[in-house]
Amino acid sequence: MITDGIVRTKLDNGLTVVLKPLVQSPVASLFLWYRVGSRNEVDGRTGISHWVEHMLFKGTEQFPPGEADRLVAREGGYCNAMTHLDWTAYFETLPADRFDLALRIEADRMTNSPFREEDVESERMVIISERQGYENDPEFLLSESLIAVAITVHPYRHETIGWPCDLQSITRDELYEHYRTYYAPNNANLVAVGGFDPDALLKRIEELFGPIPPGPEVPPVRAVEPPQRGERRVIVQGPGTTTYVEIAFHAPPAAHEDFFPFVVMDAVLDGARALGVFRSSPSSRSTRLYRALVETDLALEVSTSLLPTIDPYLYSCGATVRAGRRAEEVEAAILRELQRLAEEPVRAEELAKAIKQTQAEFVYGSESVTDQAYWLGFAETVVSPQWLDEYLDRVEAVTAADIQRVAQTYLKPHNRTVGWFVPERWNGGEV
Amino acid sequence: MQVTSRREQRAERHPAIPGPEDISRHVLPNGLVVLIRENHVSPSVVIEGYLPVGSVHEPSSLAGLASFVASMLMRGTETRTFAQINEEIEAVGASLSFGSGRHSTGFSGQCLSEDLELLIDILADVLQHPVFPLEHVERVRGQRLTALQERENDTRQMAGLAFREMAYPEGHPYRLAMTGYPETIRAITREHLVDFYQRLYSPRGGAIAVVGAVDTARVVDLLASKLGRWQPAVEITANSVAPVPPPNEVRRKVIVMPGKSQTDLMLGAPGLARDNPDYHAAVLANTVLGVFGMMGRLGENVRERQGLAYYAYSALEVDKGPGPWVAIAGVAPANVDRAIASIEEEIARMGSELVPEEELADSQAFLTGSLPLRLETNDGVAGAILDMEWYELGLDYLQRYPQLIYSVTSEQIREVVARYLRPDAYALGIAGPEGE
């Protein structure tokens, strides 16, 4: 299993270290997770966590601009970073005998990134360009508005990229302050998986990361999303010829007891999803939503999204409306399937299939060291190490009654927000 | 489910670079090649393969036919309905999918080792006994038309289509989109699909790779019994395309898409086929130009130095024929001209100046050093094995690869760029909102 053979420890400065040696593996992967994401952002500074992530690629005294990327690539490795709701993660995957480079890069940029004014301005243009690329996609525009309507109080209400006005106005000092607040060993988890000796590696981690002083206590996230008291609707218009429908429900957080029934329920609706960000989900054409929407010629495709998060986030179902069909029809078909889950228990073989798929994805998702390091760090950062340990057992324990209860609790009308993307240049019939 | 009982196998030896010593190659009597590599690290297996039939074999009036046929295979066989096929595969958490390319049609599946026989049974069934149910022909047609409608609103895809029109001459199969066009998709009948399948789908020239926790002898037996009696088609298909003259001027096509926020652009020329002796020099040139580190010199110039784009990189697409060699960028509409000038500048520099020794060494180290990472998963190994078979590189190719890469010189890189990419004569596709 993915959690077998783990060495877990904490340095004096608060850095949590999780090591999983796979002695004969020719590669190794390092992930450095910071407990900061769009969840920690306030109005006027949306997108700041993602921007800070970009700034950590602009070089330091030890690794001048471009040098860290160059050295990693030169060793045949790859590196990147990701910012999401609850976290920001940096990673390098390298041939095992060159792994030290990854440690040196991450220890250095945890404290030594200068945030030069000219780099801030050049990166402002890059990030605005990144956002403009997203805006070209109608599904992004719909999803961004839907989230903003469904969530009114919690910072999860804005996309990680941030609002355009904030990207125009955030300053260098604000970025640097965000960095100094959240980038400290006591707010980070270091995860390594692959071909190394754990004792030697731990010693090296202590050498490189041990001298970094802990940072201040990070500001708590106090926002609690109030219960929704009625269906909300949003219509987004824009250029295009295709209609999209997305329906979102407030969902339980990863640590909640309803989360695993939700995972299995979601597999019944849309198939099990791939574990890890580096694999795509398998096709799911025997699921309830596929049969109700794609096989009936209502939608081109349908997909759901369930994210394990620290605070309650959204469960959403999105569909691409087929040319000549209407948003109302697609919306009604999705809601009918959700209603059915609340009304009648899932058949035993359907439940068994959903469980086996979820377990199989767990196996596929632990094939590469990068995926394993991702999952170990994700669990450590968002929930707990036990969460991953118990994952298969808790999936296996889900019953038809659990699914029905969860459907009744969460998939009800007053807990939902319905969104349509309506193309302005429509040539396939009425909307 | 045997996830937990197989723990002890994780300790087994980890694979090195695949080669003739540990890839087992067999040829079935009907010509189908079977390649197997055992890897017992995880109790799962991938099965991937190809048949030598693709969009180059379809008439231009029916563009999208090869891809349509591939997507019909799993829509029903003589003994299984579409729903049964999906149910059987998904009930065990397996997957299987087909897709077609310019010269080949590929498939890719994955399952837990305990379910391999089932997956091979279904694969063999859909390859040999598809029935193309009329109801599904219409359903797939409707889905494809909606997808084409979405394409019309996707700046990146539209820039790519515009580029191809500028880069390849009228009548060349690479000029066309493999997914077709609304009028060609509407023109395809069930008879066209059946005829294409019957004439061109054949085990001869095809290959299957199985990689994962399997027993080689058992897999060979299974594949021989399920696919060994598949008769080769009568027609022998040629799998070549005409050479393409390089552009002798700037050929530019702009697609205006009002209301969009960003402009995508693709600039380049027809490149080279995989069997071209310039191939390894071109791979290195492309790595320096727009891959290495944060997307090579293009990324450094366009993104890092000027902040013009979120992405700027280059791509060298090789196949049996000369696929495109292009620079790709997504920029604010106001910055299109500056981005193009920067790309021209980098192409000019590569075609006239020698890449410094250290920069060349960086890219050589990257290409060879990244092999273990690319070959870490079963999927990565299967893809590499099939490439060696498809392009007739020899099963020792990956082992020879470092030497091939290190033998490329800066002079060869300058020559290969000058031969294929010119700063003053290229094809350019642009799609986005009206310029500012």
Short mmCIF file of N, CA and C in Angstrom, two decimals, chain A residues 295-405:
data_model
loop_
_atom_site.label_atom_id
_atom_site.label_comp_id
_atom_site.label_asym_id
_atom_site.label_seq_id
_atom_site.Cartn_x
_atom_site.Cartn_y
_atom_site.Cartn_z
N GLU A 295 -26.19 8.79 -23.35
CA GLU A 295 -26.86 7.77 -24.16
C GLU A 295 -28.24 8.21 -24.63
N THR A 296 -28.78 9.20 -23.98
CA THR A 296 -30.09 9.70 -24.42
C THR A 296 -29.95 10.88 -25.38
N ASP A 297 -28.72 11.15 -25.81
CA ASP A 297 -28.45 12.23 -26.77
C ASP A 297 -28.75 13.63 -26.23
N LEU A 298 -28.75 13.78 -24.91
CA LEU A 298 -28.95 15.12 -24.34
C LEU A 298 -27.64 15.89 -24.23
N ALA A 299 -26.58 15.16 -23.89
CA ALA A 299 -25.30 15.84 -23.62
C ALA A 299 -24.18 15.15 -24.37
N LEU A 300 -23.16 15.96 -24.68
CA LEU A 300 -21.96 15.39 -25.30
C LEU A 300 -21.15 14.66 -24.23
N GLU A 301 -21.04 15.28 -23.08
CA GLU A 301 -20.35 14.62 -21.98
C GLU A 301 -20.87 15.18 -20.66
N VAL A 302 -20.62 14.40 -19.62
CA VAL A 302 -21.05 14.83 -18.29
C VAL A 302 -19.94 14.43 -17.33
N SER A 303 -19.64 15.30 -16.37
CA SER A 303 -18.63 14.91 -15.40
C SER A 303 -18.90 15.61 -14.07
N THR A 304 -18.45 14.97 -13.02
CA THR A 304 -18.68 15.50 -11.68
C THR A 304 -17.35 15.89 -11.05
N SER A 305 -17.43 16.63 -9.97
CA SER A 305 -16.21 17.00 -9.26
C SER A 305 -16.45 16.96 -7.76
N LEU A 306 -15.62 16.20 -7.08
CA LEU A 306 -15.68 16.12 -5.62
C LEU A 306 -14.25 16.27 -5.11
N LEU A 307 -13.98 17.34 -4.39
CA LEU A 307 -12.61 17.58 -3.94
C LEU A 307 -12.51 17.37 -2.43
N PRO A 308 -11.48 16.64 -1.98
CA PRO A 308 -11.25 16.57 -0.54
C PRO A 308 -10.66 17.90 -0.08
N THR A 309 -11.38 18.61 0.78
CA THR A 309 -10.94 19.94 1.21
C THR A 309 -10.97 20.06 2.73
N ILE A 310 -10.32 21.11 3.25
CA ILE A 310 -10.29 21.32 4.70
C ILE A 310 -11.67 21.76 5.19
N ASP A 311 -12.23 22.77 4.54
CA ASP A 311 -13.57 23.25 4.92
C ASP A 311 -14.57 22.73 3.88
N PRO A 312 -15.86 22.80 4.20
CA PRO A 312 -16.85 22.30 3.23
C PRO A 312 -16.74 23.08 1.91
N TYR A 313 -16.68 22.34 0.81
CA TYR A 313 -16.62 22.95 -0.52
C TYR A 313 -17.84 22.49 -1.31
N LEU A 314 -17.71 22.35 -2.62
CA LEU A 314 -18.86 22.05 -3.46
C LEU A 314 -18.69 20.72 -4.18
N TYR A 315 -19.80 20.03 -4.34
CA TYR A 315 -19.85 18.89 -5.24
C TYR A 315 -20.57 19.39 -6.49
N SER A 316 -20.00 19.15 -7.66
CA SER A 316 -20.68 19.68 -8.85
C SER A 316 -20.78 18.67 -9.98
N CYS A 317 -21.86 18.84 -10.76
CA CYS A 317 -22.09 18.02 -11.96
C CYS A 317 -22.17 18.99 -13.13
N GLY A 318 -21.34 18.76 -14.15
CA GLY A 318 -21.36 19.63 -15.31
C GLY A 318 -21.62 18.83 -16.57
N ALA A 319 -22.30 19.45 -17.53
CA ALA A 319 -22.58 18.75 -18.78
C ALA A 319 -22.47 19.71 -19.96
N THR A 320 -22.01 19.17 -21.08
CA THR A 320 -21.97 19.91 -22.34
C THR A 320 -23.23 19.56 -23.12
N VAL A 321 -24.08 20.54 -23.33
CA VAL A 321 -25.38 20.28 -23.97
C VAL A 321 -25.15 19.99 -25.46
N ARG A 322 -25.78 18.93 -25.93
CA ARG A 322 -25.60 18.57 -27.34
C ARG A 322 -26.29 19.58 -28.24
N ALA A 323 -25.70 19.79 -29.42
CA ALA A 323 -26.28 20.72 -30.37
C ALA A 323 -27.74 20.36 -30.60
N GLY A 324 -28.62 21.36 -30.53
CA GLY A 324 -30.04 21.11 -30.77
C GLY A 324 -30.83 20.78 -29.51
N ARG A 325 -30.15 20.51 -28.40
CA ARG A 325 -30.87 20.24 -27.15
C ARG A 325 -30.81 21.48 -26.25
N ARG A 326 -31.62 21.49 -25.20
CA ARG A 326 -31.76 22.67 -24.38
C ARG A 326 -31.22 22.46 -22.96
N ALA A 327 -30.79 23.55 -22.35
CA ALA A 327 -30.24 23.49 -21.00
C ALA A 327 -31.26 22.91 -20.01
N GLU A 328 -32.54 23.30 -20.16
CA GLU A 328 -33.59 22.80 -19.25
C GLU A 328 -33.64 21.28 -19.24
N GLU A 329 -33.53 20.69 -20.43
CA GLU A 329 -33.64 19.23 -20.52
C GLU A 329 -32.49 18.56 -19.79
N VAL A 330 -31.30 19.13 -19.99
CA VAL A 330 -30.11 18.54 -19.37
C VAL A 330 -30.17 18.71 -17.86
N GLU A 331 -30.55 19.89 -17.42
CA GLU A 331 -30.68 20.14 -15.98
C GLU A 331 -31.67 19.16 -15.36
N ALA A 332 -32.82 19.00 -16.01
CA ALA A 332 -33.85 18.10 -15.46
C ALA A 332 -33.34 16.67 -15.39
N ALA A 333 -32.58 16.25 -16.39
CA ALA A 333 -32.10 14.86 -16.40
C ALA A 333 -31.08 14.63 -15.29
N ILE A 334 -30.20 15.61 -15.06
CA ILE A 334 -29.23 15.47 -13.96
C ILE A 334 -29.98 15.39 -12.63
N LEU A 335 -30.92 16.32 -12.43
CA LEU A 335 -31.63 16.36 -11.14
C LEU A 335 -32.45 15.09 -10.91
N ARG A 336 -32.99 14.52 -11.99
CA ARG A 336 -33.74 13.26 -11.85
C ARG A 336 -32.85 12.15 -11.30
N GLU A 337 -31.62 12.07 -11.81
CA GLU A 337 -30.70 11.03 -11.35
C GLU A 337 -30.30 11.25 -9.90
N LEU A 338 -30.11 12.49 -9.51
CA LEU A 338 -29.73 12.77 -8.12
C LEU A 338 -30.90 12.44 -7.19
N GLN A 339 -32.09 12.77 -7.65
CA GLN A 339 -33.29 12.48 -6.87
C GLN A 339 -33.44 10.97 -6.66
N ARG A 340 -33.16 10.21 -7.70
CA ARG A 340 -33.29 8.75 -7.64
C ARG A 340 -32.38 8.17 -6.54
N LEU A 341 -31.18 8.75 -6.39
CA LEU A 341 -30.26 8.27 -5.35
C LEU A 341 -30.84 8.48 -3.96
N ALA A 342 -31.59 9.58 -3.80
CA ALA A 342 -32.18 9.87 -2.50
C ALA A 342 -33.39 8.97 -2.25
N GLU A 343 -34.06 8.57 -3.32
CA GLU A 343 -35.31 7.82 -3.17
C GLU A 343 -35.12 6.32 -2.99
N GLU A 344 -34.18 5.74 -3.71
CA GLU A 344 -34.04 4.28 -3.63
C GLU A 344 -32.58 3.87 -3.41
N PRO A 345 -32.35 2.79 -2.66
CA PRO A 345 -30.96 2.37 -2.42
C PRO A 345 -30.29 1.89 -3.71
N VAL A 346 -29.00 2.08 -3.78
CA VAL A 346 -28.20 1.61 -4.92
C VAL A 346 -28.18 0.08 -4.91
N ARG A 347 -28.27 -0.54 -6.10
CA ARG A 347 -28.25 -2.01 -6.18
C ARG A 347 -26.89 -2.54 -5.73
N ALA A 348 -26.90 -3.76 -5.22
CA ALA A 348 -25.68 -4.34 -4.64
C ALA A 348 -24.55 -4.39 -5.68
N GLU A 349 -24.86 -4.79 -6.93
CA GLU A 349 -23.76 -4.91 -7.90
C GLU A 349 -23.23 -3.54 -8.34
N GLU A 350 -24.11 -2.55 -8.29
CA GLU A 350 -23.67 -1.19 -8.62
C GLU A 350 -22.72 -0.67 -7.53
N LEU A 351 -23.07 -0.99 -6.30
CA LEU A 351 -22.23 -0.59 -5.17
C LEU A 351 -20.88 -1.30 -5.26
N ALA A 352 -20.92 -2.60 -5.54
CA ALA A 352 -19.68 -3.38 -5.62
C ALA A 352 -18.79 -2.83 -6.73
N LYS A 353 -19.39 -2.46 -7.85
CA LYS A 353 -18.61 -1.90 -8.96
C LYS A 353 -17.95 -0.58 -8.55
N ALA A 354 -18.72 0.29 -7.93
CA ALA A 354 -18.18 1.59 -7.52
C ALA A 354 -17.01 1.40 -6.55
N ILE A 355 -17.14 0.44 -5.65
CA ILE A 355 -16.09 0.20 -4.68
C ILE A 355 -14.84 -0.37 -5.36
N LYS A 356 -15.06 -1.34 -6.25
CA LYS A 356 -13.88 -1.94 -6.90
C LYS A 356 -13.15 -0.91 -7.78
N GLN A 357 -13.91 -0.09 -8.48
CA GLN A 357 -13.28 0.95 -9.31
C GLN A 357 -12.43 1.89 -8.45
N THR A 358 -12.98 2.29 -7.32
CA THR A 358 -12.27 3.21 -6.45
C THR A 358 -10.98 2.58 -5.94
N GLN A 359 -11.06 1.28 -5.61
CA GLN A 359 -9.86 0.59 -5.14
C GLN A 359 -8.83 0.44 -6.25
N ALA A 360 -9.31 0.12 -7.47
CA ALA A 360 -8.38 -0.05 -8.59
C ALA A 360 -7.65 1.26 -8.88
N GLU A 361 -8.38 2.37 -8.85
CA GLU A 361 -7.74 3.66 -9.10
C GLU A 361 -6.67 3.95 -8.05
N PHE A 362 -6.93 3.48 -6.84
CA PHE A 362 -5.95 3.66 -5.77
C PHE A 362 -4.66 2.92 -6.11
N VAL A 363 -4.80 1.72 -6.69
CA VAL A 363 -3.61 0.95 -7.09
C VAL A 363 -2.88 1.65 -8.25
N TYR A 364 -3.64 2.02 -9.29
CA TYR A 364 -3.00 2.68 -10.44
C TYR A 364 -2.30 3.96 -10.01
N GLY A 365 -2.94 4.66 -9.07
CA GLY A 365 -2.43 5.97 -8.65
C GLY A 365 -1.17 5.88 -7.81
N SER A 366 -0.79 4.67 -7.40
CA SER A 366 0.45 4.58 -6.62
C SER A 366 1.57 3.93 -7.42
N GLU A 367 1.44 3.98 -8.77
CA GLU A 367 2.47 3.38 -9.61
C GLU A 367 3.75 4.21 -9.64
N SER A 368 3.63 5.52 -9.70
CA SER A 368 4.84 6.33 -9.83
C SER A 368 5.18 7.00 -8.50
N VAL A 369 6.45 7.26 -8.29
CA VAL A 369 6.86 7.89 -7.03
C VAL A 369 6.27 9.30 -6.91
N THR A 370 6.11 9.97 -8.04
CA THR A 370 5.56 11.32 -8.00
C THR A 370 4.11 11.29 -7.49
N ASP A 371 3.32 10.35 -8.00
CA ASP A 371 1.95 10.22 -7.54
C ASP A 371 1.89 9.86 -6.05
N GLN A 372 2.77 8.97 -5.65
CA GLN A 372 2.76 8.58 -4.23
C GLN A 372 3.10 9.76 -3.33
N ALA A 373 4.12 10.52 -3.74
CA ALA A 373 4.53 11.66 -2.92
C ALA A 373 3.41 12.70 -2.89
N TYR A 374 2.74 12.86 -4.00
CA TYR A 374 1.61 13.78 -4.04
C TYR A 374 0.56 13.36 -3.01
N TRP A 375 0.17 12.08 -3.05
CA TRP A 375 -0.92 11.64 -2.18
C TRP A 375 -0.58 11.65 -0.71
N LEU A 376 0.65 11.24 -0.40
CA LEU A 376 1.06 11.27 1.00
C LEU A 376 1.04 12.70 1.53
N GLY A 377 1.54 13.62 0.73
CA GLY A 377 1.60 15.01 1.17
C GLY A 377 0.23 15.65 1.20
N PHE A 378 -0.59 15.29 0.26
CA PHE A 378 -1.94 15.83 0.22
C PHE A 378 -2.70 15.45 1.50
N ALA A 379 -2.64 14.16 1.85
CA ALA A 379 -3.35 13.70 3.05
C ALA A 379 -2.81 14.40 4.29
N GLU A 380 -1.50 14.50 4.37
CA GLU A 380 -0.85 15.15 5.52
C GLU A 380 -1.32 16.61 5.64
N THR A 381 -1.44 17.29 4.51
CA THR A 381 -1.72 18.72 4.51
C THR A 381 -3.20 19.04 4.70
N VAL A 382 -4.05 18.24 4.06
CA VAL A 382 -5.48 18.58 4.05
C VAL A 382 -6.25 17.85 5.14
N VAL A 383 -5.90 16.61 5.41
CA VAL A 383 -6.67 15.85 6.38
C VAL A 383 -5.74 15.31 7.47
N SER A 384 -5.24 14.09 7.28
CA SER A 384 -4.37 13.47 8.27
C SER A 384 -3.75 12.25 7.60
N PRO A 385 -2.61 11.80 8.14
CA PRO A 385 -2.00 10.59 7.55
C PRO A 385 -2.94 9.39 7.63
N GLN A 386 -3.75 9.34 8.70
CA GLN A 386 -4.66 8.19 8.86
C GLN A 386 -5.66 8.13 7.72
N TRP A 387 -6.03 9.27 7.21
CA TRP A 387 -7.05 9.35 6.16
C TRP A 387 -6.66 8.47 4.98
N LEU A 388 -5.39 8.54 4.58
CA LEU A 388 -4.93 7.75 3.45
C LEU A 388 -4.79 6.28 3.86
N ASP A 389 -4.32 6.07 5.09
CA ASP A 389 -4.19 4.72 5.62
C ASP A 389 -5.51 3.96 5.58
N GLU A 390 -6.56 4.68 5.93
CA GLU A 390 -7.87 4.04 6.08
C GLU A 390 -8.69 4.09 4.80
N TYR A 391 -8.15 4.73 3.78
CA TYR A 391 -8.92 5.03 2.57
C TYR A 391 -9.65 3.81 2.02
N LEU A 392 -8.90 2.73 1.77
CA LEU A 392 -9.52 1.55 1.15
C LEU A 392 -10.56 0.91 2.06
N ASP A 393 -10.24 0.83 3.35
CA ASP A 393 -11.18 0.21 4.28
C ASP A 393 -12.47 1.03 4.38
N ARG A 394 -12.31 2.33 4.41
CA ARG A 394 -13.51 3.17 4.56
C ARG A 394 -14.35 3.17 3.29
N VAL A 395 -13.70 3.05 2.14
CA VAL A 395 -14.46 2.92 0.89
C VAL A 395 -15.22 1.59 0.90
N GLU A 396 -14.53 0.55 1.31
CA GLU A 396 -15.11 -0.79 1.33
C GLU A 396 -16.31 -0.87 2.27
N ALA A 397 -16.30 -0.06 3.34
CA ALA A 397 -17.34 -0.14 4.36
C ALA A 397 -18.62 0.61 3.98
N VAL A 398 -18.58 1.36 2.88
CA VAL A 398 -19.75 2.16 2.52
C VAL A 398 -20.91 1.25 2.12
N THR A 399 -22.10 1.55 2.64
CA THR A 399 -23.28 0.74 2.33
C THR A 399 -24.26 1.53 1.47
N ALA A 400 -25.22 0.80 0.91
CA ALA A 400 -26.26 1.45 0.11
C ALA A 400 -27.04 2.45 0.96
N ALA A 401 -27.23 2.10 2.22
CA ALA A 401 -27.96 3.02 3.11
C ALA A 401 -27.18 4.31 3.35
N ASP A 402 -25.84 4.17 3.47
CA ASP A 402 -25.01 5.38 3.62
C ASP A 402 -25.20 6.31 2.43
N ILE A 403 -25.18 5.73 1.25
CA ILE A 403 -25.29 6.55 0.04
C ILE A 403 -26.64 7.25 -0.01
N GLN A 404 -27.67 6.52 0.33
CA GLN A 404 -29.01 7.11 0.30
C GLN A 404 -29.12 8.26 1.31
N ARG A 405 -28.56 8.04 2.48
CA ARG A 405 -28.60 9.09 3.50
C ARG A 405 -27.85 10.33 3.04
#
